[in-house]
Amino acid sequence: MSSSTKIIAIDGPAGSGKSTTARMVAKILGFTFLDTGAMYRAVTLFALEQKVPLLDAGALEQIASSIQIDFGENEDGQKVFADGRDITSDIRTAEVTDAVSEVSAHAGVRRHMVAKQREMGDKYNIVAEGRDTTSVVFPHATLKIYLLASIEERARRRVIDFQRMGKITTVQEQIKAIRARDEYDSRRQNSPLQQTRDSIAVDTTKLTIEDQVNKIISLFREKTRA
Ligand code: DC
């Protein structure tokens, strides 16, 4: 990260509200929103389409090194492109969600993604969100946030997300799926999800999105005023 760019890094478990919050904070501050999870999802999508076994570290690393991931905005939110193709909805399917933790656990995959993320951080003011943006990708971020929420609330949010995509699921089902993903993401050897000592924890269980956004903006203003 170059010292001339400002970085807000937000990590937290699945469903803690990172994406929505980070996107809105970025919009208000005029920063670039960096959804690092979307990048791991893009690699996973290509792996599934190419029928690459999820344990084949070499083949997965090859995809991660060659894939060109770009982000764009429109009135519906963020668009994600891989090698020029719009993959915004393809990366949100249950198949990709089920496989992404395994793909993102490979050190070689992470190395390429982290390099791409840092390149963006060198060029632009960024609000990044993911699992290792505070610990590995941007250890010198201007502001580091750890977003959390109760598992019941996170599951409830996921049910609503899925409903919007036309998929019916239950809170109980989502509690199970989220718990499995949390455990995988937190226990893996490479860059596990963790709250760094210099991250500020924000519990979103009872907060509205606006509350979360305002809180982060005021923390950022405090930091940059000092
Ligand atoms: O935030 P998300 O659900 O889109 O993330 C998808 C997966 O990608 C998540 O299960 C863990 C992984 N991930 C990661 O390992 N490191 C990141 N910085 C972001 C996501």
PDB file of C-alpha atoms and ligand atoms in Angstrom:
ATOM      1  CA  MET A   1       0.000   0.000   0.000  1.00  0.00           C
ATOM      2  CA  SER A   2       1.394   3.367  -0.863  1.00  0.00           C
ATOM      3  CA  SER A   3       1.194   5.971   1.879  1.00  0.00           C
ATOM      4  CA  SER A   4      -0.718   8.337  -0.410  1.00  0.00           C
ATOM      5  CA  THR A   5      -3.873   6.202  -0.568  1.00  0.00           C
ATOM      6  CA  LYS A   6      -6.390   5.748   2.211  1.00  0.00           C
ATOM      7  CA  ILE A   7      -7.671   2.271   3.018  1.00  0.00           C
ATOM      8  CA  ILE A   8     -10.602   1.195   5.164  1.00  0.00           C
ATOM      9  CA  ALA A   9     -10.383  -2.564   5.732  1.00  0.00           C
ATOM     10  CA  ILE A  10     -13.432  -4.471   6.983  1.00  0.00           C
ATOM     11  CA  ASP A  11     -13.339  -8.143   7.922  1.00  0.00           C
ATOM     12  CA  GLY A  12     -15.903 -10.386   9.518  1.00  0.00           C
ATOM     13  CA  PRO A  13     -17.810 -13.631   9.165  1.00  0.00           C
ATOM     14  CA  ALA A  14     -20.397 -14.465   6.480  1.00  0.00           C
ATOM     15  CA  GLY A  15     -23.560 -12.397   6.737  1.00  0.00           C
ATOM     16  CA  SER A  16     -22.176  -9.758   9.098  1.00  0.00           C
ATOM     17  CA  GLY A  17     -23.126  -7.037   6.620  1.00  0.00           C
ATOM     18  CA  LYS A  18     -19.671  -6.323   5.210  1.00  0.00           C
ATOM     19  CA  SER A  19     -20.586  -5.948   1.551  1.00  0.00           C
ATOM     20  CA  THR A  20     -23.548  -3.629   1.920  1.00  0.00           C
ATOM     21  CA  THR A  21     -21.796  -1.540   4.541  1.00  0.00           C
ATOM     22  CA  ALA A  22     -18.500  -1.316   2.660  1.00  0.00           C
ATOM     23  CA  ARG A  23     -20.249  -0.400  -0.590  1.00  0.00           C
ATOM     24  CA  MET A  24     -22.190   2.418   1.055  1.00  0.00           C
ATOM     25  CA  VAL A  25     -19.175   3.754   2.943  1.00  0.00           C
ATOM     26  CA  ALA A  26     -17.197   3.758  -0.305  1.00  0.00           C
ATOM     27  CA  LYS A  27     -19.970   5.620  -2.108  1.00  0.00           C
ATOM     28  CA  ILE A  28     -20.242   8.317   0.544  1.00  0.00           C
ATOM     29  CA  LEU A  29     -16.482   8.874   0.739  1.00  0.00           C
ATOM     30  CA  GLY A  30     -15.947   8.580  -3.021  1.00  0.00           C
ATOM     31  CA  PHE A  31     -13.632   5.592  -2.501  1.00  0.00           C
ATOM     32  CA  THR A  32     -13.391   2.409  -4.574  1.00  0.00           C
ATOM     33  CA  PHE A  33     -15.227  -0.583  -3.126  1.00  0.00           C
ATOM     34  CA  LEU A  34     -13.167  -3.781  -3.155  1.00  0.00           C
ATOM     35  CA  ASP A  35     -15.170  -6.972  -2.564  1.00  0.00           C
ATOM     36  CA  THR A  36     -12.369  -9.506  -2.065  1.00  0.00           C
ATOM     37  CA  GLY A  37     -14.835 -12.370  -1.549  1.00  0.00           C
ATOM     38  CA  ALA A  38     -16.134 -11.780  -5.092  1.00  0.00           C
ATOM     39  CA  MET A  39     -12.600 -12.426  -6.350  1.00  0.00           C
ATOM     40  CA  TYR A  40     -12.400 -15.815  -4.613  1.00  0.00           C
ATOM     41  CA  ARG A  41     -15.878 -16.540  -5.930  1.00  0.00           C
ATOM     42  CA  ALA A  42     -14.710 -15.728  -9.484  1.00  0.00           C
ATOM     43  CA  VAL A  43     -11.850 -18.231  -9.231  1.00  0.00           C
ATOM     44  CA  THR A  44     -14.279 -20.799  -7.794  1.00  0.00           C
ATOM     45  CA  LEU A  45     -16.754 -20.264 -10.636  1.00  0.00           C
ATOM     46  CA  PHE A  46     -14.056 -20.856 -13.248  1.00  0.00           C
ATOM     47  CA  ALA A  47     -12.829 -23.946 -11.380  1.00  0.00           C
ATOM     48  CA  LEU A  48     -16.332 -25.425 -11.275  1.00  0.00           C
ATOM     49  CA  GLU A  49     -16.960 -24.639 -14.939  1.00  0.00           C
ATOM     50  CA  GLN A  50     -13.639 -26.198 -15.943  1.00  0.00           C
ATOM     51  CA  LYS A  51     -14.324 -29.179 -13.661  1.00  0.00           C
ATOM     52  CA  VAL A  52     -11.087 -28.641 -11.777  1.00  0.00           C
ATOM     53  CA  PRO A  53     -11.022 -30.742  -8.574  1.00  0.00           C
ATOM     54  CA  LEU A  54     -11.086 -28.443  -5.533  1.00  0.00           C
ATOM     55  CA  LEU A  55      -7.999 -30.158  -4.125  1.00  0.00           C
ATOM     56  CA  ASP A  56      -5.922 -29.525  -7.272  1.00  0.00           C
ATOM     57  CA  ALA A  57      -3.810 -26.671  -5.902  1.00  0.00           C
ATOM     58  CA  GLY A  58      -1.769 -26.256  -9.110  1.00  0.00           C
ATOM     59  CA  ALA A  59      -4.762 -25.973 -11.429  1.00  0.00           C
ATOM     60  CA  LEU A  60      -6.529 -23.571  -9.060  1.00  0.00           C
ATOM     61  CA  GLU A  61      -3.432 -21.414  -8.791  1.00  0.00           C
ATOM     62  CA  GLN A  62      -3.211 -21.348 -12.571  1.00  0.00           C
ATOM     63  CA  ILE A  63      -6.768 -19.997 -12.768  1.00  0.00           C
ATOM     64  CA  ALA A  64      -6.018 -17.423 -10.051  1.00  0.00           C
ATOM     65  CA  SER A  65      -2.908 -16.196 -11.835  1.00  0.00           C
ATOM     66  CA  SER A  66      -4.497 -15.807 -15.257  1.00  0.00           C
ATOM     67  CA  ILE A  67      -8.021 -14.570 -14.455  1.00  0.00           C
ATOM     68  CA  GLN A  68      -8.636 -10.868 -15.083  1.00  0.00           C
ATOM     69  CA  ILE A  69     -11.128  -9.588 -12.544  1.00  0.00           C
ATOM     70  CA  ASP A  70     -12.735  -6.170 -12.936  1.00  0.00           C
ATOM     71  CA  PHE A  71     -15.404  -4.328 -11.020  1.00  0.00           C
ATOM     72  CA  GLY A  72     -18.001  -1.918 -12.351  1.00  0.00           C
ATOM     73  CA  GLU A  73     -20.964  -0.041 -10.925  1.00  0.00           C
ATOM     74  CA  ASN A  74     -24.490   0.462 -12.116  1.00  0.00           C
ATOM     75  CA  GLU A  75     -27.711   1.581 -10.437  1.00  0.00           C
ATOM     76  CA  ASP A  76     -28.335  -1.972  -9.084  1.00  0.00           C
ATOM     77  CA  GLY A  77     -24.992  -2.049  -7.335  1.00  0.00           C
ATOM     78  CA  GLN A  78     -21.702  -3.618  -8.162  1.00  0.00           C
ATOM     79  CA  LYS A  79     -20.925  -5.661 -11.267  1.00  0.00           C
ATOM     80  CA  VAL A  80     -18.141  -8.226 -11.396  1.00  0.00           C
ATOM     81  CA  PHE A  81     -16.393  -9.235 -14.603  1.00  0.00           C
ATOM     82  CA  ALA A  82     -13.954 -12.080 -15.226  1.00  0.00           C
ATOM     83  CA  ASP A  83     -12.033 -12.025 -18.495  1.00  0.00           C
ATOM     84  CA  GLY A  84     -14.587  -9.515 -19.746  1.00  0.00           C
ATOM     85  CA  ARG A  85     -17.640 -11.657 -18.928  1.00  0.00           C
ATOM     86  CA  ASP A  86     -20.305 -10.392 -16.510  1.00  0.00           C
ATOM     87  CA  ILE A  87     -20.304 -12.954 -13.668  1.00  0.00           C
ATOM     88  CA  THR A  88     -22.205 -10.840 -11.114  1.00  0.00           C
ATOM     89  CA  SER A  89     -25.002 -13.362 -10.569  1.00  0.00           C
ATOM     90  CA  ASP A  90     -23.071 -16.539 -11.481  1.00  0.00           C
ATOM     91  CA  ILE A  91     -20.778 -16.080  -8.471  1.00  0.00           C
ATOM     92  CA  ARG A  92     -23.706 -15.949  -6.022  1.00  0.00           C
ATOM     93  CA  THR A  93     -25.143 -19.407  -6.698  1.00  0.00           C
ATOM     94  CA  ALA A  94     -25.302 -22.074  -3.979  1.00  0.00           C
ATOM     95  CA  GLU A  95     -22.731 -24.193  -5.897  1.00  0.00           C
ATOM     96  CA  VAL A  96     -20.143 -21.409  -5.808  1.00  0.00           C
ATOM     97  CA  THR A  97     -20.975 -20.550  -2.186  1.00  0.00           C
ATOM     98  CA  ASP A  98     -20.524 -24.192  -1.159  1.00  0.00           C
ATOM     99  CA  ALA A  99     -17.139 -24.505  -2.888  1.00  0.00           C
ATOM    100  CA  VAL A 100     -15.551 -21.100  -2.281  1.00  0.00           C
ATOM    101  CA  SER A 101     -14.182 -21.746   1.210  1.00  0.00           C
ATOM    102  CA  GLU A 102     -12.227 -24.734  -0.059  1.00  0.00           C
ATOM    103  CA  VAL A 103     -10.836 -22.863  -3.057  1.00  0.00           C
ATOM    104  CA  SER A 104      -9.885 -19.820  -0.992  1.00  0.00           C
ATOM    105  CA  ALA A 105      -7.973 -21.971   1.496  1.00  0.00           C
ATOM    106  CA  HIS A 106      -5.198 -22.648  -1.062  1.00  0.00           C
ATOM    107  CA  ALA A 107      -2.096 -20.542  -0.408  1.00  0.00           C
ATOM    108  CA  GLY A 108      -1.303 -20.208  -4.132  1.00  0.00           C
ATOM    109  CA  VAL A 109      -4.773 -18.876  -4.922  1.00  0.00           C
ATOM    110  CA  ARG A 110      -4.509 -16.376  -2.068  1.00  0.00           C
ATOM    111  CA  ARG A 111      -1.091 -15.149  -3.145  1.00  0.00           C
ATOM    112  CA  HIS A 112      -2.423 -14.066  -6.553  1.00  0.00           C
ATOM    113  CA  MET A 113      -5.586 -12.513  -5.145  1.00  0.00           C
ATOM    114  CA  VAL A 114      -3.688 -10.577  -2.471  1.00  0.00           C
ATOM    115  CA  ALA A 115      -1.281  -9.220  -5.100  1.00  0.00           C
ATOM    116  CA  LYS A 116      -4.215  -7.991  -7.223  1.00  0.00           C
ATOM    117  CA  GLN A 117      -5.868  -6.435  -4.160  1.00  0.00           C
ATOM    118  CA  ARG A 118      -2.704  -4.596  -3.130  1.00  0.00           C
ATOM    119  CA  GLU A 119      -2.272  -3.287  -6.662  1.00  0.00           C
ATOM    120  CA  MET A 120      -5.678  -1.646  -6.351  1.00  0.00           C
ATOM    121  CA  GLY A 121      -4.775  -0.307  -2.923  1.00  0.00           C
ATOM    122  CA  ASP A 122      -1.664   1.309  -4.377  1.00  0.00           C
ATOM    123  CA  LYS A 123      -3.724   3.195  -6.933  1.00  0.00           C
ATOM    124  CA  TYR A 124      -6.999   4.114  -5.266  1.00  0.00           C
ATOM    125  CA  ASN A 125      -8.535   5.067  -1.945  1.00  0.00           C
ATOM    126  CA  ILE A 126     -10.332   1.876  -1.033  1.00  0.00           C
ATOM    127  CA  VAL A 127     -12.950   0.336   1.209  1.00  0.00           C
ATOM    128  CA  ALA A 128     -12.027  -3.354   1.181  1.00  0.00           C
ATOM    129  CA  GLU A 129     -13.982  -6.153   2.772  1.00  0.00           C
ATOM    130  CA  GLY A 130     -13.298  -9.836   3.275  1.00  0.00           C
ATOM    131  CA  ARG A 131     -11.622 -12.173   5.744  1.00  0.00           C
ATOM    132  CA  ASP A 132      -7.958 -11.105   5.680  1.00  0.00           C
ATOM    133  CA  THR A 133      -8.050  -7.476   4.548  1.00  0.00           C
ATOM    134  CA  THR A 134      -7.158  -6.220   8.047  1.00  0.00           C
ATOM    135  CA  SER A 135      -4.577  -8.912   8.773  1.00  0.00           C
ATOM    136  CA  VAL A 136      -2.790  -9.750   5.524  1.00  0.00           C
ATOM    137  CA  VAL A 137      -3.789  -7.612   2.572  1.00  0.00           C
ATOM    138  CA  PHE A 138      -3.722  -4.159   4.160  1.00  0.00           C
ATOM    139  CA  PRO A 139      -1.994  -4.455   7.550  1.00  0.00           C
ATOM    140  CA  HIS A 140      -1.331  -0.691   7.490  1.00  0.00           C
ATOM    141  CA  ALA A 141      -4.898   0.314   6.620  1.00  0.00           C
ATOM    142  CA  THR A 142      -6.023   3.731   7.815  1.00  0.00           C
ATOM    143  CA  LEU A 143      -8.972   2.158   9.651  1.00  0.00           C
ATOM    144  CA  LYS A 144      -9.641  -1.504  10.451  1.00  0.00           C
ATOM    145  CA  ILE A 145     -13.091  -2.786  11.361  1.00  0.00           C
ATOM    146  CA  TYR A 146     -14.236  -6.217  12.475  1.00  0.00           C
ATOM    147  CA  LEU A 147     -17.961  -6.587  11.771  1.00  0.00           C
ATOM    148  CA  LEU A 148     -19.881  -9.238  13.632  1.00  0.00           C
ATOM    149  CA  ALA A 149     -23.483 -10.210  14.348  1.00  0.00           C
ATOM    150  CA  SER A 150     -25.271 -13.104  16.030  1.00  0.00           C
ATOM    151  CA  ILE A 151     -25.526 -16.234  13.905  1.00  0.00           C
ATOM    152  CA  GLU A 152     -29.341 -16.081  14.005  1.00  0.00           C
ATOM    153  CA  GLU A 153     -29.326 -12.540  12.625  1.00  0.00           C
ATOM    154  CA  ARG A 154     -26.769 -13.418   9.958  1.00  0.00           C
ATOM    155  CA  ALA A 155     -28.870 -16.437   8.899  1.00  0.00           C
ATOM    156  CA  ARG A 156     -31.990 -14.274   8.766  1.00  0.00           C
ATOM    157  CA  ARG A 157     -30.190 -11.819   6.460  1.00  0.00           C
ATOM    158  CA  ARG A 158     -29.037 -14.652   4.196  1.00  0.00           C
ATOM    159  CA  VAL A 159     -32.605 -15.979   3.895  1.00  0.00           C
ATOM    160  CA  ILE A 160     -33.687 -12.526   2.695  1.00  0.00           C
ATOM    161  CA  ASP A 161     -30.734 -12.341   0.241  1.00  0.00           C
ATOM    162  CA  PHE A 162     -31.692 -15.723  -1.202  1.00  0.00           C
ATOM    163  CA  GLN A 163     -35.369 -14.724  -1.415  1.00  0.00           C
ATOM    164  CA  ARG A 164     -34.327 -11.784  -3.581  1.00  0.00           C
ATOM    165  CA  MET A 165     -32.615 -14.273  -5.908  1.00  0.00           C
ATOM    166  CA  GLY A 166     -35.806 -16.389  -5.987  1.00  0.00           C
ATOM    167  CA  LYS A 167     -34.474 -19.152  -3.754  1.00  0.00           C
ATOM    168  CA  ILE A 168     -36.403 -20.355  -0.720  1.00  0.00           C
ATOM    169  CA  THR A 169     -34.386 -21.458   2.275  1.00  0.00           C
ATOM    170  CA  THR A 170     -34.886 -21.455   6.050  1.00  0.00           C
ATOM    171  CA  VAL A 171     -33.111 -19.750   8.935  1.00  0.00           C
ATOM    172  CA  GLN A 172     -32.200 -23.190  10.348  1.00  0.00           C
ATOM    173  CA  GLU A 173     -30.632 -24.244   7.038  1.00  0.00           C
ATOM    174  CA  GLN A 174     -28.657 -21.025   6.854  1.00  0.00           C
ATOM    175  CA  ILE A 175     -27.450 -21.299  10.467  1.00  0.00           C
ATOM    176  CA  LYS A 176     -25.981 -24.678   9.539  1.00  0.00           C
ATOM    177  CA  ALA A 177     -24.388 -23.413   6.314  1.00  0.00           C
ATOM    178  CA  ILE A 178     -22.981 -20.252   7.912  1.00  0.00           C
ATOM    179  CA  ARG A 179     -21.593 -22.150  10.885  1.00  0.00           C
ATOM    180  CA  ALA A 180     -19.782 -24.561   8.557  1.00  0.00           C
ATOM    181  CA  ARG A 181     -18.322 -21.711   6.497  1.00  0.00           C
ATOM    182  CA  ASP A 182     -17.284 -19.718   9.603  1.00  0.00           C
ATOM    183  CA  GLU A 183     -15.459 -22.732  10.983  1.00  0.00           C
ATOM    184  CA  TYR A 184     -13.716 -23.404   7.702  1.00  0.00           C
ATOM    185  CA  ASP A 185     -12.709 -19.766   7.204  1.00  0.00           C
ATOM    186  CA  SER A 186     -11.498 -19.356  10.808  1.00  0.00           C
ATOM    187  CA  ARG A 187      -9.624 -22.613  11.190  1.00  0.00           C
ATOM    188  CA  ARG A 188      -7.790 -22.802   7.884  1.00  0.00           C
ATOM    189  CA  GLN A 189      -4.040 -22.540   7.945  1.00  0.00           C
ATOM    190  CA  ASN A 190      -3.663 -19.749   5.385  1.00  0.00           C
ATOM    191  CA  SER A 191      -4.884 -16.300   6.422  1.00  0.00           C
ATOM    192  CA  PRO A 192      -7.733 -17.436   8.676  1.00  0.00           C
ATOM    193  CA  LEU A 193     -10.514 -15.029   9.586  1.00  0.00           C
ATOM    194  CA  GLN A 194      -9.468 -13.290  12.797  1.00  0.00           C
ATOM    195  CA  GLN A 195      -9.964 -10.022  14.582  1.00  0.00           C
ATOM    196  CA  THR A 196      -6.627  -8.218  14.628  1.00  0.00           C
ATOM    197  CA  ARG A 197      -5.689  -6.367  17.805  1.00  0.00           C
ATOM    198  CA  ASP A 198      -5.912  -3.022  16.054  1.00  0.00           C
ATOM    199  CA  SER A 199      -9.374  -3.633  14.536  1.00  0.00           C
ATOM    200  CA  ILE A 200     -12.423  -1.962  16.031  1.00  0.00           C
ATOM    201  CA  ALA A 201     -15.251  -4.445  16.591  1.00  0.00           C
ATOM    202  CA  VAL A 202     -18.705  -3.331  15.458  1.00  0.00           C
ATOM    203  CA  ASP A 203     -21.585  -5.635  16.415  1.00  0.00           C
ATOM    204  CA  THR A 204     -24.320  -5.147  13.808  1.00  0.00           C
ATOM    205  CA  THR A 205     -26.929  -7.487  15.331  1.00  0.00           C
ATOM    206  CA  LYS A 206     -29.159  -4.610  16.388  1.00  0.00           C
ATOM    207  CA  LEU A 207     -27.899  -1.915  14.018  1.00  0.00           C
ATOM    208  CA  THR A 208     -29.487  -0.745  10.801  1.00  0.00           C
ATOM    209  CA  ILE A 209     -27.292  -0.482   7.723  1.00  0.00           C
ATOM    210  CA  GLU A 210     -27.386   3.311   8.074  1.00  0.00           C
ATOM    211  CA  ASP A 211     -26.159   3.029  11.699  1.00  0.00           C
ATOM    212  CA  GLN A 212     -23.275   0.805  10.614  1.00  0.00           C
ATOM    213  CA  VAL A 213     -22.302   3.100   7.797  1.00  0.00           C
ATOM    214  CA  ASN A 214     -22.459   6.229   9.957  1.00  0.00           C
ATOM    215  CA  LYS A 215     -20.409   4.577  12.665  1.00  0.00           C
ATOM    216  CA  ILE A 216     -17.629   3.627  10.258  1.00  0.00           C
ATOM    217  CA  ILE A 217     -17.627   7.034   8.588  1.00  0.00           C
ATOM    218  CA  SER A 218     -17.299   8.784  11.936  1.00  0.00           C
ATOM    219  CA  LEU A 219     -14.519   6.410  13.047  1.00  0.00           C
ATOM    220  CA  PHE A 220     -12.717   7.163   9.792  1.00  0.00           C
ATOM    221  CA  ARG A 221     -13.152  10.912  10.218  1.00  0.00           C
ATOM    222  CA  GLU A 222     -11.830  10.693  13.784  1.00  0.00           C
ATOM    223  CA  LYS A 223      -8.791   8.775  12.578  1.00  0.00           C
ATOM    224  CA  THR A 224      -7.959  11.050   9.700  1.00  0.00           C
ATOM    225  CA  ARG A 225      -8.521  14.212  11.713  1.00  0.00           C
ATOM    226  CA  ALA A 226      -6.030  13.096  14.363  1.00  0.00           C
TER     227      ALA A 226
HETATM  228  O1   DC B   1     -17.688 -12.625   1.675  1.00  0.00           O
HETATM  229  P1   DC B   1     -18.041 -13.766   0.733  1.00  0.00           P
HETATM  230  O2   DC B   1     -19.160 -14.641   1.244  1.00  0.00           O
HETATM  231  O3   DC B   1     -18.309 -13.340  -0.666  1.00  0.00           O
HETATM  232  O4   DC B   1     -16.709 -14.661   0.700  1.00  0.00           O
HETATM  233  C1   DC B   1     -16.663 -15.877   0.001  1.00  0.00           C
HETATM  234  C2   DC B   1     -15.600 -16.780   0.567  1.00  0.00           C
HETATM  235  O5   DC B   1     -14.320 -16.308   0.156  1.00  0.00           O
HETATM  236  C3   DC B   1     -15.555 -16.934   2.078  1.00  0.00           C
HETATM  237  O6   DC B   1     -16.164 -18.142   2.482  1.00  0.00           O
HETATM  238  C4   DC B   1     -14.103 -16.970   2.413  1.00  0.00           C
HETATM  239  C5   DC B   1     -13.398 -16.474   1.199  1.00  0.00           C
HETATM  240  N1   DC B   1     -12.704 -15.194   1.398  1.00  0.00           N
HETATM  241  C6   DC B   1     -11.423 -15.252   1.837  1.00  0.00           C
HETATM  242  O7   DC B   1     -10.910 -16.329   2.096  1.00  0.00           O
HETATM  243  N2   DC B   1     -10.693 -14.116   1.968  1.00  0.00           N
HETATM  244  C7   DC B   1     -11.249 -12.933   1.702  1.00  0.00           C
HETATM  245  N3   DC B   1     -10.509 -11.825   1.847  1.00  0.00           N
HETATM  246  C8   DC B   1     -12.588 -12.850   1.266  1.00  0.00           C
HETATM  247  C9   DC B   1     -13.310 -14.012   1.143  1.00  0.00           C
END
